[in-house]
Amino acid sequence: MKKVYKLSLVMMLVFTVILAGCGNNNNTANSGNNATEGSNAGTATNAPATETPAEAPKSDVKVGLVTDVGGVNDKSFNQSAWEALEALNTESGVEIKYLQSKSNADYVPNLNQFVKGGYDLTWGIGFDLGDALKEVALANPDAKLAIIDSVVDAPNVESVTFAENEGSFLVGVVAGLTTKTNKVGFIGGMDSPVIKRFEVGFKAGVEAVNPNAEVTIMYAGAYDKPDTGKSMAATLYNAGNDIIFPAAGATGNGVFNEAKSRNDAGGTKVWVIGVDKDQSLEFGDDVTLTSMIKRVDEAVKKVSQQVVDGTFEGGKTTVLSLKDNGVGLPETSKANVTEDILAKVEEYKQKIISGEITVPSE
Amino acid sequence: MHRLKKIFATDSYIVPIVAVIMGFIVGAIVMLIGGYDPIAAYSSLFQRVFGSSYDFGEAIREMTPLMFTGLAVAFAFRSGMFNIGADGQVLIGMTAASLVGIKLSGMPTYLLVPLAVIAAGLAGGLWAGFAGYLKAKRGINEVITTIMLNWIALYLSNYIVKNFLLLEGQNRSVDNPASMSMTFLASAFDNARIHWGTVLALAAATFFYLYLWKTKQGYEMRAVGFNPHAAEYAGMNVGRNVVKAMFISGVFAGLAGAGEVLGVFHYQSIFAASPGYGFDGIAVALLGLTHPFGVILAAILYGMLTYGSAGMSFGADVPPELIRIVIGSIIFFIAAQGIVRWVLKPFYFKRKKEKVS
């Protein structure tokens, strides 16, 4: 009898926890908005939570974003997209929220969470989300969705892709002219058409200015493995490469890490070329030669703004290239890249824009 | 009624329940330190699982592979082996289901689907059986072989998908015509990816129970698990039982792979890393006390936590990193049941004293 009594105590505890949880649902919705602001600012939750709603202009548009497994702190691709939404939030008070996917089985439910939650626009960030986004878009023809890096053929989806090969060509030019060992390396995330554009563009750029240079190409097989990136970078640097261009999301962070520790140890000077964002801001000028910027933020901002303004069309594919400033080098390149090389880069840039040079894409 | 009381009053059932509660409490403390509202977070966790028929269906989808891998680990455990390779067996099962489904796509569906499922089970079984064979014949520790076979399975699967099944310009195989989806339930669950694998998992659990506790072969296996030397002395063939147990364990894991490929995705991706169902399966098996029905319950809980965790980030803005700490601490208490027993100890002492007086 005692045992039954004890068990019922335990069960009661369980139920109180569950019931207490259910009771507070209404508060959740309200406190939700405030907490978003707080966690974005990266400071204590309470301070900005009281401040921001007063400042921000009101807008009842809600924009959701689903990342791939990299997450919004990957210091490159996903982060760039999320920062664009954060900027939009401060500018026009659009309500924003993100969901990070733990595996590719999460893509569909995460997208559905926003779509079924009545969000006005749902972003899928990354090539990998293509299939999932298409499925969700076709099942919910009234919802508005947008995707980066993949083309989804549905009337309610706006697809944005980039001419990464053109931007990579330019950083290839920088690498080809800067390398002292005539050996440069490339580390890709996964062998997909998008990363392939980085690879062939970079290779073409190096070869265009320095036919003697040797480009070593490696694939990490993942976007979220900085440890793999670090060990691959070590392999490449040991083999005499002095510049590495990682196009591998968070995996690339390991490359920066390796380069930094080598430079700190005082060996041969090695460089990393940043990707997606201006990574010199993140990792410092002493290792970041330049960056191949992909204006994911611009694209996210532009399309989201269309939803705010009510001009979202859908069913379109936008390709952002050098011409549209969708890809390119940051201003901060001046710190490490010489005047002559930058002039050369500008020269090639004009040639690509005018069509004199066609950069291969696969 | 008496029987029910016996089941629930056994202390072995109290320990996991208390472990879960303690995990939730520690998770709540972590969230409080981080400045988040734990009640809002937990309620949005449950909201995410039970909030709509779609989410409920998706939560079932999340539980299904965990049921299989949990059963796989538990079955090997009962026979005295630690199958860490369920992950690789899932992948091999997936690949076999993809190969059969895609390459024999001309066949009528009622033949193709069972064939693909059987192929997945067999492939997973053979993959694990190989580790069992090495253990039985050469005495190689199955922990090492199964872990290494995980990596071989991962890259072999990627190789096969990349070279034989690839959809041009994508990171995945072409669509698989064999489908295990329960399409007749699609409207009830708002197009959640419910599939026959769940039913199969429940059937597997029943088989597990009947086989181990109601047949002579199962008796032998358990005997080998308890004490291989005694079993051998009693005239049982230990080696054969080891291989057989690993084979059946691998079949369970392989079926999980079939469910994922034929029921959820309808194609196979090239994996950057293994999907991790096998490792979660270890936690599920231990939480379920390696009893088949316990494993099913544990998989339901574990699947709810995994699926619901996204709700914590959606509803209460808890960042994903913190969610992993919360889920991790729940699993920690489940795995470290010694701590729970230690907490419960005063209760036991009290009871004993009462009995004396």
XYZ file of C-alpha atoms in Angstrom:
719
model
C 0.000 0.000 0.000
C 2.870 2.344 0.875
C 4.289 1.871 -2.583
C 1.069 2.874 -4.249
C 0.945 5.957 -2.089
C 4.495 6.911 -2.990
C 3.830 6.340 -6.643
C 0.767 8.537 -6.626
C 2.896 11.288 -5.081
C 5.353 10.997 -7.955
C 2.551 10.996 -10.495
C 1.045 14.091 -8.919
C 4.391 15.831 -9.258
C 4.495 14.940 -12.930
C 1.017 16.249 -13.530
C 1.619 19.478 -11.666
C 4.642 20.128 -13.841
C 2.667 19.455 -17.003
C -0.429 21.371 -15.930
C 1.543 24.318 -14.655
C 3.175 24.392 -18.056
C -0.115 24.439 -19.940
C -1.608 27.160 -17.758
C 0.981 29.727 -18.675
C 0.540 29.589 -22.395
C -0.856 33.070 -22.836
C 2.069 34.677 -21.161
C 4.409 32.819 -23.453
C 3.100 34.524 -26.533
C 3.587 37.978 -25.069
C 6.908 37.465 -23.434
C 8.059 35.799 -26.621
C 8.477 39.008 -28.581
C 10.426 40.738 -25.915
C 12.737 37.849 -25.346
C 13.611 37.766 -29.049
C 14.987 41.232 -28.860
C 16.905 40.408 -25.727
C 18.580 37.312 -27.032
C 19.432 39.039 -30.290
C 21.229 41.831 -28.575
C 23.192 39.180 -26.761
C 22.877 41.007 -23.453
C 20.831 40.403 -20.349
C 17.264 39.617 -21.319
C 15.525 42.205 -19.225
C 17.262 45.392 -20.212
C 16.555 45.561 -23.951
C 13.212 43.829 -23.605
C 11.642 46.886 -22.025
C 13.442 49.294 -24.308
C 13.098 48.004 -27.831
C 9.329 47.869 -28.381
C 9.081 51.547 -27.497
C 11.727 52.583 -30.024
C 10.916 50.280 -32.903
C 8.268 51.379 -35.360
C 5.299 49.046 -35.295
C 4.773 46.541 -38.037
C 2.615 43.464 -37.878
C 4.614 41.573 -40.490
C 6.237 38.402 -39.191
C 9.261 36.851 -40.863
C 10.641 33.446 -39.940
C 13.936 31.873 -40.900
C 14.975 28.221 -40.907
C 18.706 27.558 -40.881
C 20.447 24.405 -41.977
C 22.398 22.497 -39.338
C 24.976 25.301 -39.159
C 22.850 27.621 -37.010
C 22.805 31.417 -36.808
C 26.174 31.642 -35.098
C 28.142 30.024 -37.898
C 29.994 33.302 -38.507
C 29.165 33.036 -42.181
C 26.137 32.151 -44.242
C 23.275 31.664 -41.776
C 24.512 34.451 -39.557
C 24.569 36.835 -42.475
C 20.925 36.076 -43.226
C 19.872 36.395 -39.612
C 21.678 39.723 -39.190
C 19.757 41.063 -42.140
C 16.509 40.191 -40.419
C 17.744 41.742 -37.196
C 18.484 44.949 -39.069
C 15.017 44.833 -40.565
C 13.613 44.379 -37.088
C 15.221 47.548 -35.770
C 14.344 49.519 -38.884
C 10.720 48.637 -39.377
C 9.749 46.616 -36.308
C 9.119 43.446 -38.225
C 8.717 40.507 -35.908
C 11.449 37.942 -36.531
C 12.277 34.472 -35.310
C 14.571 31.646 -36.327
C 14.633 27.884 -35.940
C 17.837 25.895 -36.168
C 17.589 22.446 -37.743
C 19.254 19.575 -35.946
C 19.113 17.221 -38.914
C 17.624 17.218 -42.374
C 14.504 15.545 -40.983
C 13.800 18.845 -39.192
C 13.575 20.998 -42.292
C 9.946 20.252 -43.130
C 8.529 20.570 -39.591
C 10.537 23.725 -38.943
C 9.321 25.373 -42.136
C 5.793 24.246 -41.316
C 6.062 25.739 -37.849
C 6.350 29.183 -39.430
C 3.964 28.596 -42.307
C 1.234 27.178 -40.093
C 2.025 29.771 -37.444
C 0.814 32.455 -39.834
C 4.174 34.003 -40.645
C 4.090 36.339 -43.620
C 7.380 35.133 -45.031
C 9.429 32.035 -44.313
C 13.079 31.832 -45.324
C 14.932 28.626 -46.018
C 18.661 29.265 -45.859
C 20.781 26.940 -47.921
C 20.850 24.537 -50.814
C 19.949 21.598 -48.571
C 16.528 23.013 -47.784
C 15.419 22.992 -51.419
C 13.415 19.766 -51.367
C 11.794 20.460 -48.025
C 10.865 24.007 -48.989
C 9.300 22.865 -52.212
C 7.181 20.295 -50.391
C 5.960 22.876 -47.892
C 5.362 25.521 -50.565
C 3.235 23.218 -52.702
C 1.205 22.036 -49.696
C 0.549 25.638 -48.594
C -0.092 27.679 -51.745
C -1.151 30.739 -49.718
C 2.061 30.988 -47.748
C 4.987 33.078 -48.950
C 8.412 31.505 -48.889
C 11.891 32.365 -50.073
C 15.088 30.421 -50.375
C 18.769 31.220 -50.715
C 21.103 29.180 -52.914
C 18.566 26.852 -54.432
C 15.973 27.270 -57.138
C 12.515 26.118 -56.096
C 9.969 26.091 -58.857
C 6.731 27.122 -57.152
C 4.502 30.177 -57.652
C 4.763 31.283 -54.019
C 8.532 30.969 -53.652
C 11.170 33.526 -54.454
C 14.564 31.944 -55.094
C 17.832 33.820 -54.769
C 21.099 32.402 -56.040
C 24.511 33.968 -56.405
C 27.233 33.940 -59.032
C 29.764 32.684 -56.506
C 32.121 31.741 -59.324
C 32.610 35.414 -60.228
C 33.411 36.536 -56.699
C 35.619 33.529 -56.147
C 37.473 34.366 -59.343
C 38.423 37.737 -57.861
C 39.686 36.284 -54.568
C 41.511 33.737 -56.723
C 43.252 36.657 -58.421
C 44.267 38.011 -55.010
C 45.486 34.580 -53.891
C 47.403 33.953 -57.100
C 49.251 37.261 -56.828
C 49.846 37.107 -53.074
C 51.096 33.548 -52.644
C 54.834 33.206 -52.034
C 54.982 29.430 -52.254
C 52.875 29.238 -55.419
C 50.606 26.832 -53.617
C 47.087 27.671 -52.513
C 44.354 25.491 -51.115
C 40.579 25.312 -51.276
C 38.390 23.577 -48.677
C 34.795 22.998 -49.655
C 31.882 22.036 -47.437
C 29.963 19.422 -49.348
C 30.401 18.622 -52.990
C 27.274 20.406 -54.210
C 26.670 22.635 -57.242
C 26.895 25.751 -55.065
C 30.276 24.920 -53.563
C 31.457 23.744 -56.972
C 30.927 27.315 -58.219
C 33.266 28.568 -55.491
C 35.844 25.957 -56.378
C 36.019 26.420 -60.143
C 35.803 30.209 -59.895
C 38.661 30.329 -57.410
C 40.781 27.972 -59.468
C 40.176 29.948 -62.661
C 41.095 33.181 -60.886
C 44.370 31.812 -59.558
C 45.293 30.342 -62.922
C 44.437 33.552 -64.773
C 47.108 35.568 -62.946
C 49.599 32.927 -61.866
C 49.821 29.913 -64.176
C 52.590 28.410 -62.009
C 50.460 28.259 -58.912
C 49.089 24.946 -57.811
C 45.566 24.782 -56.372
C 44.822 21.892 -54.015
C 41.153 21.104 -53.597
C 39.726 19.321 -50.577
C 36.220 18.676 -49.323
C 35.384 18.459 -45.626
C 32.031 16.767 -46.231
C 30.286 18.957 -43.670
C 29.397 22.570 -42.910
C 29.403 22.231 -39.140
C 32.717 20.559 -38.325
C 35.368 23.139 -37.336
C 37.584 20.305 -36.082
C 37.702 18.732 -39.543
C 38.401 22.172 -41.011
C 41.291 22.662 -38.628
C 42.939 19.346 -39.404
C 42.487 19.809 -43.149
C 44.003 23.276 -42.894
C 46.965 21.798 -41.017
C 47.450 19.275 -43.825
C 47.375 21.993 -46.467
C 49.676 24.384 -44.610
C 52.123 21.565 -43.891
C 52.197 20.783 -47.601
C 53.429 24.310 -48.284
C 50.204 26.100 -49.122
C 50.222 29.601 -47.694
C 46.674 30.665 -48.563
C 43.470 28.689 -47.992
C 40.027 29.609 -49.215
C 37.410 27.689 -47.211
C 33.843 27.686 -48.524
C 32.404 25.478 -45.833
C 30.298 27.496 -43.374
C 31.249 26.860 -39.768
C 33.806 24.248 -40.842
C 35.863 27.177 -42.113
C 36.173 28.535 -38.563
C 38.621 25.715 -37.898
C 40.757 26.918 -40.808
C 40.989 30.379 -39.247
C 41.818 28.811 -35.930
C 44.690 26.812 -37.414
C 46.052 29.789 -39.340
C 45.933 31.960 -36.238
C 47.856 29.509 -34.107
C 50.469 29.111 -36.846
C 50.950 32.849 -37.189
C 51.106 33.230 -33.404
C 53.764 30.525 -33.254
C 55.775 32.617 -35.678
C 56.256 30.227 -38.568
C 55.771 31.087 -42.222
C 53.030 33.637 -42.636
C 49.788 31.946 -43.690
C 46.512 33.461 -44.844
C 42.854 32.550 -44.980
C 40.357 33.999 -47.400
C 37.023 34.580 -45.710
C 33.742 33.514 -47.185
C 30.137 34.783 -47.295
C 30.723 37.634 -44.825
C 33.622 40.030 -44.300
C 35.336 37.602 -41.954
C 38.231 39.942 -41.165
C 35.790 41.630 -38.782
C 35.372 38.331 -36.987
C 38.838 36.814 -37.134
C 41.073 39.859 -37.502
C 43.315 41.268 -40.214
C 46.337 39.229 -39.222
C 44.938 36.049 -40.766
C 42.196 37.252 -43.100
C 43.663 38.192 -46.466
C 40.354 39.211 -47.934
C 36.850 37.780 -48.103
C 34.542 36.578 -50.831
C 31.444 38.388 -49.741
C 28.134 36.961 -50.694
C 25.450 39.480 -49.932
C 23.009 37.020 -48.422
C 22.047 39.847 -46.103
C 21.147 42.122 -49.014
C 19.042 39.429 -50.622
C 17.248 38.553 -47.392
C 16.612 42.208 -46.686
C 15.370 42.976 -50.163
C 12.900 40.127 -50.386
C 11.694 40.609 -46.808
C 11.192 44.297 -47.523
C 9.043 43.342 -50.497
C 6.762 41.454 -48.147
C 6.578 44.457 -45.823
C 5.738 46.722 -48.752
C 3.310 44.238 -50.226
C 5.190 43.863 -53.497
C 6.246 40.235 -53.074
C 5.576 38.335 -56.281
C 6.979 34.844 -55.934
C 7.812 32.344 -58.619
C 10.918 34.324 -59.541
C 14.579 33.436 -59.462
C 17.083 36.190 -58.859
C 20.742 35.616 -59.625
C 22.976 38.123 -57.880
C 26.356 38.558 -59.564
C 29.284 40.975 -59.609
C 27.212 43.359 -61.659
C 24.591 43.662 -58.905
C 27.224 43.785 -56.165
C 25.763 40.485 -54.994
C 29.262 39.063 -54.636
C 32.634 40.756 -54.271
C 35.467 41.863 -52.016
C 35.040 44.014 -48.896
C 36.555 47.460 -48.396
C 38.717 46.098 -45.587
C 40.813 44.156 -48.105
C 43.048 47.224 -48.307
C 44.642 46.249 -45.019
C 46.456 43.229 -46.425
C 46.136 43.338 -50.189
C 48.510 45.688 -51.986
C 47.392 48.567 -54.168
C 48.651 46.849 -57.350
C 46.732 43.668 -56.689
C 43.550 45.575 -55.935
C 43.960 47.404 -59.227
C 44.308 44.048 -60.944
C 41.164 42.820 -59.182
C 39.277 45.874 -60.360
C 40.506 45.249 -63.902
C 39.243 41.651 -63.871
C 36.009 42.746 -62.282
C 35.311 45.114 -65.161
C 36.226 42.399 -67.646
C 33.782 39.975 -66.048
C 31.007 42.546 -65.892
C 31.531 43.549 -69.512
C 31.478 39.898 -70.507
C 35.036 39.852 -71.792
C 35.802 37.008 -69.415
C 33.279 34.294 -68.720
C 34.016 32.537 -65.459
C 33.275 28.817 -65.590
C 30.662 27.658 -63.122
C 31.019 23.873 -63.087
C -5.354 -4.930 -11.138
C -2.926 -6.710 -8.906
C -0.598 -7.172 -11.808
C -0.772 -3.511 -12.744
C 0.097 -2.549 -9.205
C 3.068 -4.856 -9.283
C 4.384 -3.301 -12.467
C 4.140 0.256 -11.239
C 5.285 -0.335 -7.705
C 8.579 -1.969 -8.618
C 11.369 0.422 -7.787
C 12.976 -0.189 -11.176
C 10.102 1.774 -12.681
C 10.299 4.551 -10.155
C 13.958 5.265 -10.860
C 13.546 6.311 -14.517
C 10.487 8.414 -13.695
C 12.363 10.264 -10.960
C 15.345 10.587 -13.286
C 13.195 12.328 -15.887
C 11.742 14.685 -13.294
C 15.195 15.535 -11.943
C 16.406 16.169 -15.468
C 13.546 18.592 -16.007
C 14.344 20.381 -12.756
C 18.042 20.758 -13.580
C 17.094 21.942 -17.060
C 14.803 24.515 -15.462
C 17.620 25.750 -13.232
C 19.901 26.086 -16.246
C 17.254 28.107 -18.062
C 16.698 30.336 -15.014
C 20.432 31.059 -14.873
C 20.348 31.877 -18.580
C 17.503 34.310 -17.972
C 14.711 32.335 -19.617
C 11.357 31.310 -18.268
C 11.480 27.528 -17.745
C 7.722 27.149 -17.378
C 7.141 28.944 -20.665
C 9.846 26.825 -22.258
C 8.490 23.492 -21.033
C 4.949 24.424 -21.895
C 6.014 25.329 -25.415
C 7.851 22.008 -25.587
C 4.594 20.184 -24.911
C 2.716 22.652 -27.059
C 4.964 21.757 -29.957
C 4.284 18.032 -29.517
C 0.548 18.108 -28.762
C -0.342 21.490 -30.251
C -1.709 20.262 -33.559
C -2.378 17.012 -35.323
C 0.475 17.828 -37.712
C 2.984 18.239 -34.921
C 1.735 15.139 -33.164
C 2.197 13.138 -36.340
C 5.677 14.524 -36.841
C 6.536 13.673 -33.243
C 5.496 10.077 -33.949
C 7.763 10.200 -36.993
C 10.604 11.320 -34.736
C 9.934 8.488 -32.250
C 9.852 5.664 -34.789
C 13.572 5.270 -35.578
C 14.336 5.646 -31.870
C 12.007 2.738 -31.097
C 13.868 0.568 -33.583
C 17.376 1.508 -32.535
C 16.381 1.329 -28.876
C 15.106 -2.205 -29.450
C 18.270 -3.058 -31.370
C 20.560 -1.948 -28.570
C 18.351 -3.532 -25.907
C 18.207 -6.889 -27.715
C 21.982 -7.115 -28.005
C 22.247 -5.986 -24.390
C 20.022 -8.843 -23.223
C 22.420 -11.252 -24.898
C 25.400 -9.671 -23.216
C 26.572 -7.446 -26.036
C 26.886 -3.719 -26.503
C 25.801 -2.823 -30.017
C 27.148 0.689 -30.557
C 26.842 0.160 -34.280
C 23.086 0.612 -34.601
C 23.834 3.869 -36.360
C 25.769 2.163 -39.123
C 23.150 -0.569 -39.385
C 20.477 2.107 -39.883
C 22.528 3.609 -42.701
C 23.083 0.250 -44.351
C 19.370 -0.454 -44.031
C 18.616 2.876 -45.691
C 20.993 2.160 -48.529
C 19.590 -1.323 -49.115
C 16.044 0.051 -49.164
C 17.127 2.763 -51.625
C 18.961 0.333 -53.872
C 16.086 -2.149 -54.042
C 13.397 0.522 -54.291
C 15.097 2.468 -57.051
C 16.766 -0.276 -59.050
C 13.726 -2.581 -59.127
C 11.272 0.260 -59.603
C 9.396 -1.534 -62.374
C 7.790 -3.956 -59.933
C 4.273 -3.533 -58.604
C 4.200 -1.647 -55.313
C 2.768 -4.481 -53.227
C 5.881 -6.508 -54.058
C 8.423 -3.706 -54.158
C 7.758 -2.244 -50.708
C 8.001 -5.519 -48.756
C 11.061 -6.440 -50.764
C 12.772 -3.149 -49.972
C 11.875 -3.474 -46.287
C 13.167 -7.047 -46.143
C 16.351 -6.008 -47.916
C 16.864 -3.226 -45.376
C 16.353 -5.596 -42.457
C 18.619 -8.243 -43.935
C 21.375 -5.766 -44.762
C 21.284 -4.286 -41.273
C 21.248 -7.783 -39.805
C 24.220 -8.956 -41.821
C 26.133 -5.790 -41.007
C 25.674 -6.397 -37.278
C 25.980 -10.161 -37.685
C 29.459 -9.621 -39.095
C 30.518 -7.932 -35.864
C 28.862 -10.801 -33.988
C 30.786 -13.327 -36.070
C 34.089 -11.628 -35.316
C 33.207 -11.693 -31.625
C 32.166 -15.344 -31.660
C 34.990 -16.717 -33.781
C 37.880 -14.399 -33.060
C 36.912 -12.837 -29.756
C 37.133 -9.284 -31.071
C 35.290 -6.852 -28.848
C 32.024 -5.875 -30.539
C 32.244 -2.305 -29.234
C 35.290 -1.671 -31.373
C 34.093 -3.478 -34.488
C 30.631 -1.929 -34.484
C 32.028 1.571 -34.010
C 34.398 1.111 -36.909
C 31.652 -0.441 -39.016
C 29.661 2.767 -38.419
C 32.219 4.741 -40.370
C 32.443 2.150 -43.090
C 28.654 2.181 -43.351
C 28.547 5.984 -43.570
C 31.043 6.270 -46.371
C 29.878 3.155 -48.181
C 26.331 4.548 -48.202
C 27.528 7.909 -49.479
C 29.588 6.174 -52.141
C 26.648 4.088 -53.342
C 24.256 7.035 -53.415
C 26.792 9.238 -55.159
C 27.736 6.759 -57.831
C 24.616 4.729 -58.516
C 21.549 6.608 -57.312
C 22.419 10.285 -57.581
C 19.871 12.834 -58.758
C 21.795 15.078 -61.122
C 22.947 18.314 -59.503
C 21.619 17.412 -56.056
C 23.029 15.983 -52.873
C 20.617 13.102 -52.779
C 19.386 10.006 -54.567
C 16.595 10.019 -57.120
C 13.079 9.601 -55.736
C 12.294 6.183 -54.362
C 9.037 4.780 -55.785
C 8.563 2.340 -52.908
C 6.572 4.186 -50.267
C 5.735 3.154 -46.718
C 3.748 6.317 -46.048
C 0.316 5.866 -44.516
C -1.391 8.029 -47.095
C -4.851 7.266 -45.751
C -3.861 9.006 -42.520
C -2.388 12.011 -44.305
C -5.507 14.142 -43.959
C -6.034 13.179 -40.314
C -2.503 14.279 -39.483
C -2.417 17.287 -41.791
C 0.223 15.755 -44.075
C 2.610 14.781 -41.317
C 5.008 12.074 -42.485
C 3.382 9.125 -40.727
C 4.506 5.749 -42.043
C 4.139 1.997 -41.518
C 7.487 1.866 -39.767
C 5.766 2.844 -36.515
C 3.478 -0.189 -36.712
C 6.467 -2.305 -37.629
C 8.346 -1.004 -34.583
C 5.509 -2.001 -32.268
C 5.422 -5.419 -33.912
C 9.187 -5.683 -33.451
C 8.808 -4.936 -29.748
C 6.196 -7.693 -29.433
C 8.461 -10.090 -31.293
C 11.328 -9.099 -29.008
C 9.234 -9.932 -25.941
C 7.802 -13.205 -27.220
C 11.095 -14.406 -28.625
C 13.247 -13.756 -25.582
C 10.809 -14.804 -22.889
C 8.571 -17.382 -24.519
C 10.863 -19.491 -26.719
C 13.695 -21.900 -26.062
C 16.054 -19.975 -28.321
C 15.307 -16.782 -26.431
C 15.979 -18.547 -23.159
C 19.373 -19.594 -24.456
C 20.153 -16.063 -25.525
C 19.310 -14.634 -22.168
C 21.371 -17.364 -20.519
C 24.335 -16.398 -22.672
C 23.730 -12.795 -21.687
C 23.683 -13.552 -17.982
C 26.743 -15.768 -17.971
C 28.319 -17.096 -21.151
C 30.523 -19.570 -19.280
C 27.635 -21.122 -17.425
C 25.647 -21.223 -20.639
C 28.463 -23.016 -22.401
C 28.804 -25.455 -19.519
C 25.101 -26.165 -19.818
C 25.704 -27.197 -23.405
C 24.568 -24.076 -25.238
C 26.419 -22.901 -28.312
C 27.552 -19.460 -27.173
C 29.076 -18.415 -30.484
C 25.944 -19.181 -32.476
C 23.802 -17.296 -29.996
C 26.092 -14.281 -30.171
C 25.891 -14.128 -33.964
C 22.145 -14.663 -33.919
C 21.558 -11.986 -31.295
C 23.633 -9.471 -33.215
C 21.816 -10.380 -36.414
C 18.383 -9.780 -34.913
C 19.629 -6.571 -33.302
C 20.884 -5.422 -36.703
C 17.560 -6.304 -38.340
C 15.774 -3.926 -35.960
C 18.222 -1.148 -36.800
C 18.012 -1.854 -40.524
C 14.218 -1.538 -40.385
C 14.649 1.923 -38.881
C 16.588 2.829 -42.003
C 13.821 1.478 -44.217
C 11.291 3.629 -42.367
C 13.369 6.761 -42.844
C 13.993 6.264 -46.535
C 10.677 4.747 -47.609
C 8.400 6.499 -45.150
C 9.851 9.919 -44.378
C 12.103 11.220 -47.119
C 11.385 9.018 -50.127
C 14.998 9.585 -51.118
C 18.394 9.179 -49.479
C 20.653 12.131 -48.815
C 24.400 12.104 -48.860
C 25.152 12.401 -45.167
C 27.803 14.731 -43.856
C 27.687 12.859 -40.567
C 25.725 9.867 -39.410
C 22.175 10.766 -38.406
C 22.784 9.667 -34.819
C 19.707 7.471 -34.306
C 21.906 4.623 -33.151
C 23.510 6.628 -30.378
C 20.188 8.002 -29.213
C 19.073 4.378 -29.285
C 21.576 3.549 -26.536
C 20.036 6.167 -24.253
C 16.561 4.929 -25.165
C 17.481 1.295 -24.435
C 18.956 2.169 -21.045
C 16.044 4.413 -20.106
C 13.693 1.592 -21.100
C 15.632 -0.811 -18.849
C 16.265 -2.946 -21.960
C 12.733 -4.286 -21.751
C 10.941 -4.072 -25.128
C 7.887 -2.247 -23.800
C 10.032 -0.018 -21.651
C 12.040 0.816 -24.753
C 8.891 1.837 -26.600
C 7.894 4.150 -23.755
C 11.415 5.556 -23.572
C 11.438 6.178 -27.319
C 8.151 8.040 -27.009
C 9.601 10.274 -24.294
C 12.897 10.785 -26.080
C 11.180 11.537 -29.372
C 8.918 14.046 -27.661
C 11.901 15.812 -26.145
C 13.783 15.875 -29.422
C 10.867 17.057 -31.477
C 9.515 19.418 -28.850
C 12.855 21.100 -28.292
C 12.363 23.193 -31.421
C 9.207 24.495 -29.753
C 11.289 25.836 -26.889
C 13.179 28.004 -29.300
C 10.008 29.025 -31.111
C 7.752 29.655 -28.154
C 10.121 30.806 -25.438
C 13.153 31.967 -27.456
C 15.513 29.651 -25.678
C 18.594 29.435 -27.919
C 19.336 25.994 -29.405
C 22.552 25.670 -27.406
C 20.682 25.968 -24.129
C 18.060 23.490 -25.298
C 20.785 20.951 -25.835
C 21.992 21.511 -22.284
C 18.474 20.944 -20.973
C 17.925 17.797 -23.047
C 21.436 16.661 -22.186
C 20.829 17.005 -18.455
C 17.618 15.001 -18.706
C 19.510 12.231 -20.475
C 22.328 12.517 -17.978
C 20.056 11.714 -15.072
C 18.493 8.902 -17.035
C 21.880 7.373 -17.734
C 23.311 8.072 -14.295
C 20.613 6.280 -12.382
C 22.995 5.763 -9.502
C 22.491 9.400 -8.588
C 18.752 8.904 -8.628
C 19.005 5.880 -6.383
C 21.139 7.914 -4.036
C 18.489 10.602 -3.889
C 15.811 8.002 -3.310
C 17.829 6.222 -0.617
C 16.321 8.035 2.404
C 12.901 6.775 1.333
C 14.109 3.217 1.308
C 15.750 3.528 4.710
C 12.576 4.887 6.161
C 10.609 2.037 4.766
C 12.957 -0.578 6.179
C 12.810 0.952 9.623
C 9.060 0.910 9.509
C 9.142 -2.740 8.630
C 11.392 -3.530 11.591
C 9.222 -1.733 14.090
